């Protein structure tokens, strides 16, 4: 079987780390910066970074509509941190933002994942931390949180895969996986292996 071809959205943020992990696992990576980069992909990763900036760049690059369609049509998608925020149907922008930022921050970007995320949910004081928790179907995973969101509401048909301190931090909804944390910044390759297995399965059964 040929190696999976995985797109990594490379407009801003921590995309290189995903590429290193995925190529280490045998995938072929393409940096996605324009609509033609979406051709022939078996899956796509939306990395962490700054979701407001990434959302603006999605529009500027012309990627917004074609990417949204590919995800809605079933392309396996892994959204981590800001990537999860891009996928969410609804975004809560809490008090950590200034009033001006809150006014201009959008209430949704791609909106393909029926969850509400709370941006910068851990506030200023506990903005970054590392923990370890079980992810359903994968096992124990180290979790690196950096100014992370958590999921406040998930529709019934969204599978909740992990919680930390009672807050949802990992979900799966059909082809979309949304994580509050950064699996690419830990030593563990479990999440990426699991994602690649979904990409292979979808490519094989298509
Ligand atoms: N706080 C960032 C945002 O709202 C996400 C942080 C991250 O991706 N590590 O977009």
Short mmCIF file of C-alpha atoms and ligand atoms in Angstrom, two decimals:
data_model
loop_
_atom_site.label_atom_id
_atom_site.label_comp_id
_atom_site.label_asym_id
_atom_site.label_seq_id
_atom_site.Cartn_x
_atom_site.Cartn_y
_atom_site.Cartn_z
CA UNK A 1 0.00 0.00 0.00
CA UNK A 2 1.27 3.51 -0.81
CA UNK A 3 2.08 5.89 2.03
CA UNK A 4 -0.65 8.32 3.04
CA UNK A 5 -0.38 11.84 1.69
CA UNK A 6 -1.17 14.22 4.53
CA UNK A 7 -1.66 17.95 4.17
CA UNK A 8 -0.53 20.20 6.99
CA UNK A 9 -2.09 23.64 6.99
CA UNK A 10 0.99 25.87 6.90
CA UNK A 11 -0.39 29.42 7.10
CA UNK A 12 0.83 30.06 10.66
CA UNK A 13 1.72 28.21 13.85
CA UNK A 14 3.24 24.87 14.81
CA UNK A 15 3.02 23.00 11.50
CA UNK A 16 6.66 21.84 11.20
CA UNK A 17 6.38 19.69 14.33
CA UNK A 18 3.40 17.82 12.88
CA UNK A 19 5.32 17.25 9.64
CA UNK A 20 8.30 15.81 11.52
CA UNK A 21 6.10 13.43 13.43
CA UNK A 22 4.08 12.34 10.40
CA UNK A 23 7.09 11.82 8.10
CA UNK A 24 8.77 9.87 10.93
CA UNK A 25 5.76 7.54 10.77
CA UNK A 26 6.10 7.08 6.99
CA UNK A 27 3.54 9.61 5.73
CA UNK A 28 4.24 11.98 2.85
CA UNK A 29 3.49 15.57 3.93
CA UNK A 30 2.37 18.52 1.83
CA UNK A 31 2.29 22.04 3.23
CA UNK A 32 -1.12 23.50 2.46
CA UNK A 33 -1.07 27.22 1.59
CA UNK A 34 -3.38 27.48 -1.41
CA UNK A 35 -6.43 25.62 -2.76
CA UNK A 36 -4.42 23.49 -5.25
CA UNK A 37 -2.48 22.01 -2.30
CA UNK A 38 -5.65 20.19 -1.25
CA UNK A 39 -5.50 17.87 -4.26
CA UNK A 40 -4.98 14.19 -3.63
CA UNK A 41 -4.80 14.39 0.16
CA UNK A 42 -5.72 11.42 2.36
CA UNK A 43 -5.97 13.62 5.44
CA UNK A 44 -5.20 17.09 6.79
CA UNK A 45 -3.81 18.51 10.02
CA UNK A 46 -4.84 21.94 11.28
CA UNK A 47 -2.05 22.90 13.70
CA UNK A 48 -1.91 25.04 16.81
CA UNK A 49 -1.02 28.70 16.66
CA UNK A 50 -3.29 31.70 16.69
CA UNK A 51 -6.77 30.86 15.44
CA UNK A 52 -7.81 34.45 14.67
CA UNK A 53 -4.78 34.94 12.42
CA UNK A 54 -5.21 31.51 10.83
CA UNK A 55 -8.88 32.27 10.17
CA UNK A 56 -7.98 35.51 8.40
CA UNK A 57 -5.30 33.77 6.33
CA UNK A 58 -7.75 31.03 5.32
CA UNK A 59 -9.86 33.73 3.67
CA UNK A 60 -6.89 35.58 2.14
CA UNK A 61 -5.45 32.42 0.62
CA UNK A 62 -8.77 31.32 -0.87
CA UNK A 63 -8.57 28.11 1.18
CA UNK A 64 -11.61 28.74 3.37
CA UNK A 65 -14.42 27.43 1.15
CA UNK A 66 -12.57 24.50 -0.51
CA UNK A 67 -11.11 23.32 2.80
CA UNK A 68 -14.50 23.56 4.51
CA UNK A 69 -16.02 21.50 1.70
CA UNK A 70 -13.31 18.81 1.79
CA UNK A 71 -13.79 18.41 5.55
CA UNK A 72 -17.58 18.31 5.24
CA UNK A 73 -17.18 15.71 2.46
CA UNK A 74 -15.24 13.39 4.79
CA UNK A 75 -11.51 14.19 4.53
CA UNK A 76 -9.90 12.86 7.74
CA UNK A 77 -8.98 15.95 9.75
CA UNK A 78 -6.93 16.44 12.91
CA UNK A 79 -7.34 19.86 14.55
CA UNK A 80 -5.03 20.63 17.46
CA UNK A 81 -5.52 23.62 19.75
CA UNK A 82 -6.01 26.59 17.37
CA UNK A 83 -6.92 23.94 14.76
CA UNK A 84 -9.73 22.74 17.03
CA UNK A 85 -10.93 26.34 17.31
CA UNK A 86 -10.98 26.62 13.50
CA UNK A 87 -13.23 23.55 13.31
CA UNK A 88 -15.65 24.49 16.12
CA UNK A 89 -19.17 25.55 15.33
CA UNK A 90 -19.14 28.09 18.13
CA UNK A 91 -16.34 29.98 19.91
CA UNK A 92 -16.51 31.55 23.30
CA UNK A 93 -13.97 34.35 23.68
CA UNK A 94 -13.52 34.86 27.41
CA UNK A 95 -12.20 37.61 29.61
CA UNK A 96 -8.53 36.96 28.85
CA UNK A 97 -9.00 38.97 25.64
CA UNK A 98 -9.20 42.74 25.67
CA UNK A 99 -12.58 44.29 24.86
CA UNK A 100 -11.29 45.25 21.40
CA UNK A 101 -10.06 41.69 20.72
CA UNK A 102 -13.34 40.27 21.92
CA UNK A 103 -15.32 42.53 19.60
CA UNK A 104 -13.30 41.55 16.53
CA UNK A 105 -12.83 37.83 17.30
CA UNK A 106 -15.19 35.77 15.14
CA UNK A 107 -17.78 33.47 16.71
CA UNK A 108 -16.85 30.66 14.28
CA UNK A 109 -14.43 29.84 11.46
CA UNK A 110 -14.94 26.62 9.47
CA UNK A 111 -17.73 25.50 11.81
CA UNK A 112 -17.72 21.86 10.72
CA UNK A 113 -17.47 20.38 14.23
CA UNK A 114 -20.63 20.71 16.39
CA UNK A 115 -18.97 21.84 19.60
CA UNK A 116 -18.55 25.09 21.52
CA UNK A 117 -14.95 25.83 22.46
CA UNK A 118 -13.79 28.28 25.07
CA UNK A 119 -10.63 30.00 23.87
CA UNK A 120 -7.74 30.59 26.29
CA UNK A 121 -9.86 28.65 28.74
CA UNK A 122 -7.14 28.21 31.32
CA UNK A 123 -6.70 31.95 31.81
CA UNK A 124 -3.49 33.90 32.11
CA UNK A 125 -2.09 32.22 35.19
CA UNK A 126 -2.28 28.59 34.13
CA UNK A 127 -1.88 29.18 30.43
CA UNK A 128 0.60 26.34 29.78
CA UNK A 129 0.94 22.94 31.44
CA UNK A 130 1.65 19.30 30.73
CA UNK A 131 -0.38 16.35 32.01
CA UNK A 132 -1.13 12.77 31.11
CA UNK A 133 -4.57 11.30 30.57
CA UNK A 134 -6.29 8.37 28.92
CA UNK A 135 -7.71 8.95 25.46
CA UNK A 136 -10.47 6.46 24.62
CA UNK A 137 -9.24 3.91 22.08
CA UNK A 138 -5.61 5.07 22.30
CA UNK A 139 -4.55 4.77 25.95
CA UNK A 140 -2.46 7.05 28.10
CA UNK A 141 -1.17 10.14 26.29
CA UNK A 142 1.02 13.02 27.40
CA UNK A 143 -0.83 16.28 26.80
CA UNK A 144 0.89 19.63 26.28
CA UNK A 145 -1.48 22.59 26.76
CA UNK A 146 -0.45 26.08 25.57
CA UNK A 147 -3.02 28.86 25.98
CA UNK A 148 -5.43 26.09 25.17
CA UNK A 149 -9.15 26.00 24.60
CA UNK A 150 -11.41 23.35 26.09
CA UNK A 151 -14.75 22.13 24.83
CA UNK A 152 -17.70 23.49 26.78
CA UNK A 153 -20.47 21.83 24.80
CA UNK A 154 -20.54 18.91 22.42
CA UNK A 155 -23.56 17.75 20.46
CA UNK A 156 -24.84 14.27 21.32
CA UNK A 157 -23.27 12.53 18.33
CA UNK A 158 -19.79 13.90 19.10
CA UNK A 159 -17.66 11.23 20.83
CA UNK A 160 -15.88 12.53 23.89
CA UNK A 161 -12.45 10.87 24.06
CA UNK A 162 -10.74 12.62 26.98
CA UNK A 163 -11.34 15.02 29.81
CA UNK A 164 -8.91 16.83 32.09
CA UNK A 165 -10.31 18.10 35.41
CA UNK A 166 -13.83 17.57 34.12
CA UNK A 167 -13.28 19.59 30.92
CA UNK A 168 -13.46 17.96 27.49
CA UNK A 169 -10.09 18.07 25.68
CA UNK A 170 -10.45 15.47 22.90
CA UNK A 171 -13.39 14.61 20.62
CA UNK A 172 -14.14 12.72 17.45
CA UNK A 173 -17.01 13.45 15.11
CA UNK A 174 -16.96 11.22 12.03
CA UNK A 175 -13.83 12.19 10.10
CA UNK A 176 -12.90 15.07 12.43
CA UNK A 177 -10.69 14.78 15.51
CA UNK A 178 -10.40 17.85 17.74
CA UNK A 179 -7.79 18.15 20.49
CA UNK A 180 -7.19 20.99 22.96
CA UNK A 181 -3.56 19.99 23.37
CA UNK A 182 -0.44 19.59 21.19
CA UNK A 183 0.37 15.91 20.51
CA UNK A 184 3.18 16.99 18.14
CA UNK A 185 5.09 18.58 21.04
CA UNK A 186 5.34 15.40 23.12
CA UNK A 187 7.52 12.30 22.66
CA UNK A 188 4.50 10.11 22.07
CA UNK A 189 3.49 9.34 18.48
CA UNK A 190 0.27 7.53 19.50
CA UNK A 191 -2.17 10.22 18.34
CA UNK A 192 -0.50 10.63 14.94
CA UNK A 193 -0.36 6.85 14.43
CA UNK A 194 -4.05 6.65 15.22
CA UNK A 195 -4.85 9.54 12.86
CA UNK A 196 -2.81 7.93 10.05
CA UNK A 197 -4.69 4.66 10.54
CA UNK A 198 -7.95 6.57 9.98
CA UNK A 199 -6.53 8.22 6.84
CA UNK A 200 -5.45 4.83 5.45
CA UNK A 201 -8.82 3.30 6.27
CA UNK A 202 -10.70 6.13 4.50
CA UNK A 203 -8.38 6.02 1.46
CA UNK A 204 -8.72 2.23 1.26
CA UNK A 205 -12.49 2.16 1.57
CA UNK A 206 -13.11 5.14 -0.80
N1 LIG B 1 -4.90 30.62 22.19
C1 LIG B 1 -4.77 30.24 20.81
C2 LIG B 1 -6.01 30.67 20.01
O1 LIG B 1 -6.97 31.10 20.54
C3 LIG B 1 -4.58 28.73 20.66
C4 LIG B 1 -3.26 28.35 21.27
C5 LIG B 1 -2.56 27.18 20.63
O2 LIG B 1 -2.87 26.79 19.51
N2 LIG B 1 -1.58 26.68 21.33
O3 LIG B 1 -6.02 30.60 18.87
#
